[in-house]
Coordinates of C-alpha atoms in Angstrom, one line a residue:
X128 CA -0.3 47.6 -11.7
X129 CA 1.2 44.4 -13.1
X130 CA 0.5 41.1 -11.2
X131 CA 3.5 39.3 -11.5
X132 CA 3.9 35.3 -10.9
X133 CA 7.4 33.7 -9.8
X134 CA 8.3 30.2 -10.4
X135 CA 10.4 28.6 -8.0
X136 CA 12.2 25.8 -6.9
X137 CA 13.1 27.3 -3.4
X138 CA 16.8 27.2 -4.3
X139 CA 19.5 30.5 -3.8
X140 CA 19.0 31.1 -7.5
X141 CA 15.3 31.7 -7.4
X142 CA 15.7 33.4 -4.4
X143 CA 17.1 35.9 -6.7
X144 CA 13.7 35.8 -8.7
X145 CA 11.6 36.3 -5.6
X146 CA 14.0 39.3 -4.8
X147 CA 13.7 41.6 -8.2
X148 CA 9.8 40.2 -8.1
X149 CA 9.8 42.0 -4.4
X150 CA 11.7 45.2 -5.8
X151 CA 9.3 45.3 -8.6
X152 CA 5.9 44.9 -6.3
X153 CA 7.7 48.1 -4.3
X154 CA 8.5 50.3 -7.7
X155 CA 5.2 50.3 -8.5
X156 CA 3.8 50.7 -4.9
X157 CA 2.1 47.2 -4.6
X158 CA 0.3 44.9 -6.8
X159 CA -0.8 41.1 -6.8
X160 CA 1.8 39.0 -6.7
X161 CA 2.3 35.2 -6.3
X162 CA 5.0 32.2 -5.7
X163 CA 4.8 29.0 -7.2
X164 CA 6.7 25.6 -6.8
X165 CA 6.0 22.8 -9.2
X166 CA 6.1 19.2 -7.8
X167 CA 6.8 16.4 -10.1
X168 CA 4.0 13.8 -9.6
X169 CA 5.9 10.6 -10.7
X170 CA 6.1 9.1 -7.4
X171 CA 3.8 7.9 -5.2
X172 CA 0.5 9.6 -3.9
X173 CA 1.8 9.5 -0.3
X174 CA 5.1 11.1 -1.1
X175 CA 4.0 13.7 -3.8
X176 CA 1.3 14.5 -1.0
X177 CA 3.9 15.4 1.6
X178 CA 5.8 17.5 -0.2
X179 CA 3.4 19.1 -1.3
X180 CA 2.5 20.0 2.7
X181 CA 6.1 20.5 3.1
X182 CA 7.1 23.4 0.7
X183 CA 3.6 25.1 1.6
X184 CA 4.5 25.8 4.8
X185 CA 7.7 26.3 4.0
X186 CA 6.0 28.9 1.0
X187 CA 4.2 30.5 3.7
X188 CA 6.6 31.5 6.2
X189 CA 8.8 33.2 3.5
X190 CA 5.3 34.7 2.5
X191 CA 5.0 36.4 5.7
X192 CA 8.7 37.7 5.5
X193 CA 8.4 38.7 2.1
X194 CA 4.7 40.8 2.9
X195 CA 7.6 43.1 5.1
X196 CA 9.6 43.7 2.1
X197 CA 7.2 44.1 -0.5
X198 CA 4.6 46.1 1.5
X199 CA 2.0 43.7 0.5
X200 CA 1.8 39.2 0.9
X201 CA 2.2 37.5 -2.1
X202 CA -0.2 34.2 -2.7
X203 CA 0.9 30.9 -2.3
X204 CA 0.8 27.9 -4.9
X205 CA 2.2 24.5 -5.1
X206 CA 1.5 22.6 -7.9
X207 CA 2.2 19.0 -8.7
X208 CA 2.6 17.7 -13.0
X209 CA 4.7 18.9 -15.7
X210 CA 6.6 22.4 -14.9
X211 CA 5.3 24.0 -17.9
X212 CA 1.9 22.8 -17.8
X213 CA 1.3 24.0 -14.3
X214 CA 3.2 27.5 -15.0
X215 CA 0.9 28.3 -17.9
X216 CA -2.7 27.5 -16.2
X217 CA -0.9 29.2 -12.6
X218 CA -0.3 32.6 -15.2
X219 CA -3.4 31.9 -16.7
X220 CA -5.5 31.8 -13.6
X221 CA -4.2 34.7 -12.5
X222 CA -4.1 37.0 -15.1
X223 CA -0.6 37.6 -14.7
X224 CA 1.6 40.1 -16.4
X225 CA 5.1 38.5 -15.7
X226 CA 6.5 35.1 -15.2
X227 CA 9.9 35.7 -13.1
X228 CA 11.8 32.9 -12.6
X229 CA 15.4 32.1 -11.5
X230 CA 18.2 30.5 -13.7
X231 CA 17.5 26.8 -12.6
X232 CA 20.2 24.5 -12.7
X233 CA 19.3 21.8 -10.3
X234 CA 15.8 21.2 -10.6
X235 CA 12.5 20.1 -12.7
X236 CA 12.9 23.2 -13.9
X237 CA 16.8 23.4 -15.0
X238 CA 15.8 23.1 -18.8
X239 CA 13.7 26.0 -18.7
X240 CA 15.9 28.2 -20.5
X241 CA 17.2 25.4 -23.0
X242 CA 14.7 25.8 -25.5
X243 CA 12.0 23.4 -25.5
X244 CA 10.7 24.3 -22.3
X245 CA 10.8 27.9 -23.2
X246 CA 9.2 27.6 -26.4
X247 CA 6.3 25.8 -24.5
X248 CA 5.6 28.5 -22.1
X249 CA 5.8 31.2 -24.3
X250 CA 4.0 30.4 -27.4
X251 CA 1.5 29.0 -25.0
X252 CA 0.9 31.9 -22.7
X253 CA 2.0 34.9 -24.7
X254 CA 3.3 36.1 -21.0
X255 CA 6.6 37.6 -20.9
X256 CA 9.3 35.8 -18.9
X257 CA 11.9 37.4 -16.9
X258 CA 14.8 35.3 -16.2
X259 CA 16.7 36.5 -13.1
X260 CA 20.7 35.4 -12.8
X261 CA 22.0 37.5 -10.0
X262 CA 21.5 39.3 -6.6
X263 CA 19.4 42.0 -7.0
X264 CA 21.0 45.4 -5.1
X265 CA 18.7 48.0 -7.3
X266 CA 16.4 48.5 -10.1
X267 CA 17.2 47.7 -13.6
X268 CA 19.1 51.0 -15.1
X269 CA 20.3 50.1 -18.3
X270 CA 18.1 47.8 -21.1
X271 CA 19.5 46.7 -23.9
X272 CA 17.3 45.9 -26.6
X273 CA 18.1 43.5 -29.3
X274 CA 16.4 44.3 -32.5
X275 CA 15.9 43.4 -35.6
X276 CA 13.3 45.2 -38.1
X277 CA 10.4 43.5 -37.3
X278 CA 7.5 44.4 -35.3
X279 CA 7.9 41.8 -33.1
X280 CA 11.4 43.0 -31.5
X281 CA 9.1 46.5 -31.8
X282 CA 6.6 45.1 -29.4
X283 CA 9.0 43.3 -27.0
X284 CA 10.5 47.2 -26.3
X285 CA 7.0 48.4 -25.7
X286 CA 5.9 45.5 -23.5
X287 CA 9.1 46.4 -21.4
X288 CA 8.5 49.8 -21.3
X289 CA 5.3 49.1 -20.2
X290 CA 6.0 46.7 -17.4
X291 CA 8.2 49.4 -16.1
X292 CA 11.0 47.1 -16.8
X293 CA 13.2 49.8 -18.2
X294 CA 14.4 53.7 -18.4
X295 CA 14.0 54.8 -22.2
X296 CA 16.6 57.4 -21.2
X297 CA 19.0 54.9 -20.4
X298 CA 18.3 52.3 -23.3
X299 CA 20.5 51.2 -25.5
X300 CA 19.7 49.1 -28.7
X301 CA 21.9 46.5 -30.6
X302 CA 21.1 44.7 -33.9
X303 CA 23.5 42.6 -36.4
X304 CA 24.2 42.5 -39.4
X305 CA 25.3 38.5 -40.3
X306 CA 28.1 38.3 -42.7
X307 CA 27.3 34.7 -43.6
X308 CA 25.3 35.0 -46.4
X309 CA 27.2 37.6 -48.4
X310 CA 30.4 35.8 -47.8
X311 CA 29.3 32.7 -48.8
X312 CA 28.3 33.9 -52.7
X313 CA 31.0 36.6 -53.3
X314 CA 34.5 37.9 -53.5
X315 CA 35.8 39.6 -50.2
X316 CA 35.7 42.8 -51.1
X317 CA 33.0 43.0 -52.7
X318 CA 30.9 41.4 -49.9
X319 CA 32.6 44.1 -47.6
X320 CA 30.8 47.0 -49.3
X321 CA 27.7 44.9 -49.6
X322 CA 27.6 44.3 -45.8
X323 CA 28.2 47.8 -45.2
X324 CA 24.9 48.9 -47.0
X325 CA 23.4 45.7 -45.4
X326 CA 24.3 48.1 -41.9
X327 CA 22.9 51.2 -43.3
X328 CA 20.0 49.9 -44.1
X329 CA 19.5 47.8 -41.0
X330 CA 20.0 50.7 -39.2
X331 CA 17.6 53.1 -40.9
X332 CA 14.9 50.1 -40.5
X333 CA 15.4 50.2 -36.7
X334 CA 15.8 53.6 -36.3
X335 CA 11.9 53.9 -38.3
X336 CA 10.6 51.3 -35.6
X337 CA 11.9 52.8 -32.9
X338 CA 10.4 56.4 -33.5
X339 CA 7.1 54.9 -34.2
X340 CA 7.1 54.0 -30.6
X341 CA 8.4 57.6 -29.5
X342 CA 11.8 56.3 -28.8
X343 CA 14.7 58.4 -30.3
X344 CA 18.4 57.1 -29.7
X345 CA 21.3 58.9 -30.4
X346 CA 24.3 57.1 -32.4
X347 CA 25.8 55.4 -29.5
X348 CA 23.1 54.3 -28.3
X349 CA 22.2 52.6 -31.4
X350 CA 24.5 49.6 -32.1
X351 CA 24.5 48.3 -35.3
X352 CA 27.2 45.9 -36.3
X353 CA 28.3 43.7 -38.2
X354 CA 29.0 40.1 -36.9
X355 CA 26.7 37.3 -35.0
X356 CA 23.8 38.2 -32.6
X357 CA 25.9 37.2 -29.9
X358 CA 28.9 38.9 -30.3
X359 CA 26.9 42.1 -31.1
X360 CA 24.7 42.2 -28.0
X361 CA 27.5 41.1 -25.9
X362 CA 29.4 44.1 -26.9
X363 CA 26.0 46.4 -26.6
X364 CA 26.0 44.8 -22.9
X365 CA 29.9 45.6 -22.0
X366 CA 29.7 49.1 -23.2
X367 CA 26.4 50.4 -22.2
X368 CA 26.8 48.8 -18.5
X369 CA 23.5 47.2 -19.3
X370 CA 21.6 45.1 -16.5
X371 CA 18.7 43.7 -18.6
X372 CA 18.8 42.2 -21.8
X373 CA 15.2 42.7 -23.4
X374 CA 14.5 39.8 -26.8
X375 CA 11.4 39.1 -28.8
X376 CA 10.0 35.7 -30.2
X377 CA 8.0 34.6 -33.1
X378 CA 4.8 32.7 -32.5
X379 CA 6.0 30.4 -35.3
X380 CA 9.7 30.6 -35.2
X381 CA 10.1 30.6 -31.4
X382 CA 12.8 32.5 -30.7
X383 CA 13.0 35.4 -33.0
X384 CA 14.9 35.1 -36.8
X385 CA 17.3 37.6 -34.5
X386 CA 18.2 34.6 -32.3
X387 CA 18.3 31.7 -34.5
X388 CA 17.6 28.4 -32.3
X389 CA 21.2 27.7 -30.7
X390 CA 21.8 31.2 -30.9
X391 CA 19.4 32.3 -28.1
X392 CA 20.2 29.4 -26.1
X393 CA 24.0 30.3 -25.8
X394 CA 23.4 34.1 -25.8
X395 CA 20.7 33.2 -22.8
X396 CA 23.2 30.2 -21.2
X397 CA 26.3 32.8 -21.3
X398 CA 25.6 36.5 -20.6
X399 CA 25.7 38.0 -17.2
X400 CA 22.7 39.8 -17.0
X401 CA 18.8 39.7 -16.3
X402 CA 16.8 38.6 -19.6
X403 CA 13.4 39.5 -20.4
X404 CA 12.0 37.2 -23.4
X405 CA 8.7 38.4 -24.7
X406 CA 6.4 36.9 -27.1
X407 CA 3.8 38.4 -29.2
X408 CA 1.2 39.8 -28.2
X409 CA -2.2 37.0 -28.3

């Protein structure tokens, strides 16, 4: 069983969090789970102090609620410092499998999907992070993977597979081919055809990491396009239905050479759907 922690900020959007965390501890039939709420300590002792008190016992009479819907109480923690800081030695001290957190706006926590912040937590905890934007009304049905050919966008389908975060029957996979490049050093037509064999190639590359984790998709299930990262899994995303959006990193590059920098920070700012960002593996 995964033990799963959830950051939040006890607003409605990580109430969403603490929802798909509670529909996850039920899927698998129970499990250690545990809520979090970071308190920034620039203020005074006395004031940091009380509400610290206050969202405990606000923590713990959701707690109880929550033990009905889950089947099983989730631990409490309040924590006072630097969001990131505190996440990381929370996930660390508790062996956990998943960070899920809501998409803050509002809060210490509202630049936790702008890059820096996630960066931080990642590379530093090698946990994967599950970032929740809507109401949950059922269990993720339809993944879609972005890949490139490396081994890391490999392992990030794995790990979700594995934290039964996805239904490899119901997966769908998109991958892009940037035109930029090409474009930039030769004549139109000629980049055309070169771009093409860019695809085939691309596609031949994921379809080889894919098997060699026992998954086999058909041709419309596998999206390979040409065009930015973006545009690509947004259209993998509109067509397929999908719910969850699954992304790897690179220890060194944060976000993966898939997701260049801004790229992953619009794609994660804009789409619709649940994300799961997973690093690599310590």
């Amino acid at each position: 069983m995964i033990k799963i922690l959830v950051a939040t900020d006890l607003s409605e959007r990580s109430a969403h969090a603490v929802q798909r965390a509670v529909q996850l501890i039920r899927q698998q039939g129970g499990g250690e789970w545990c809520l979090l709420h970071v308190i920034d300590d620039d203020a005074p002792v006395e004031i940091v102090q009380r509400q610290v008190q206050q969202a405990e016992t606000l923590l713990q009479s959701q707690a109880q609620r929550l033990a009905e819907q889950a089947g099983c109480r989730p631990q409490v923690l309040v924590g006072t410092g630097e969001p990131d800081v505190v996440i990381v030695e929370s996930a660390q001290g508790m062996g956990a499998d998943l960070l899920v957190v809501g998409a803050h706006r509002k809060s210490p926590l509202r630049d936790f999907f702008s890059g820096t912040t996630l960066e931080r937590v990642v590379r530093s905890s090698h946990l994967p992070v599950l970032r929740v934007n809507g109401p949950v009304t059922h269990a993720y049905r339809h993944a879609v993977a972005a890949m490139d050919h490396s081994r890391t966008a490999q392992q990030a389908l794995v790990r979700a597979r594995e934290l039964g975060l996805l239904v490899p029957e119901q997966l769908h996979v998109a991958s892009a081919v940037e035109p930029v490049a090409a474009g930039a050093v030769m004549e139109v037509g000629i980049s055309a055809e070169v771009l093409e064999d860019q695809r085939d190639v691309q596609r031949q590359q994921v379809s080889e990491r894919l098997a060699e984790v026992g998954v086999n998709l058909d041709h419309e299930r596998l999206l390979v396009q040409i065009g930015s990262p973006e545009g690509v899994v947004g259209d993998a995303l509109r067509q397929s239905g999908g719910d969850l959006l699954v992304l790897g990193t690179h220890a060194r590059e944060g976000v993966s050479r898939f997701f260049l920098g801004s790229v992953a920070n619009r794609l994660l700012a804009t789409i619709d759907s649940d994300a799961l960002i997973v690093p690599p593996a310590a």
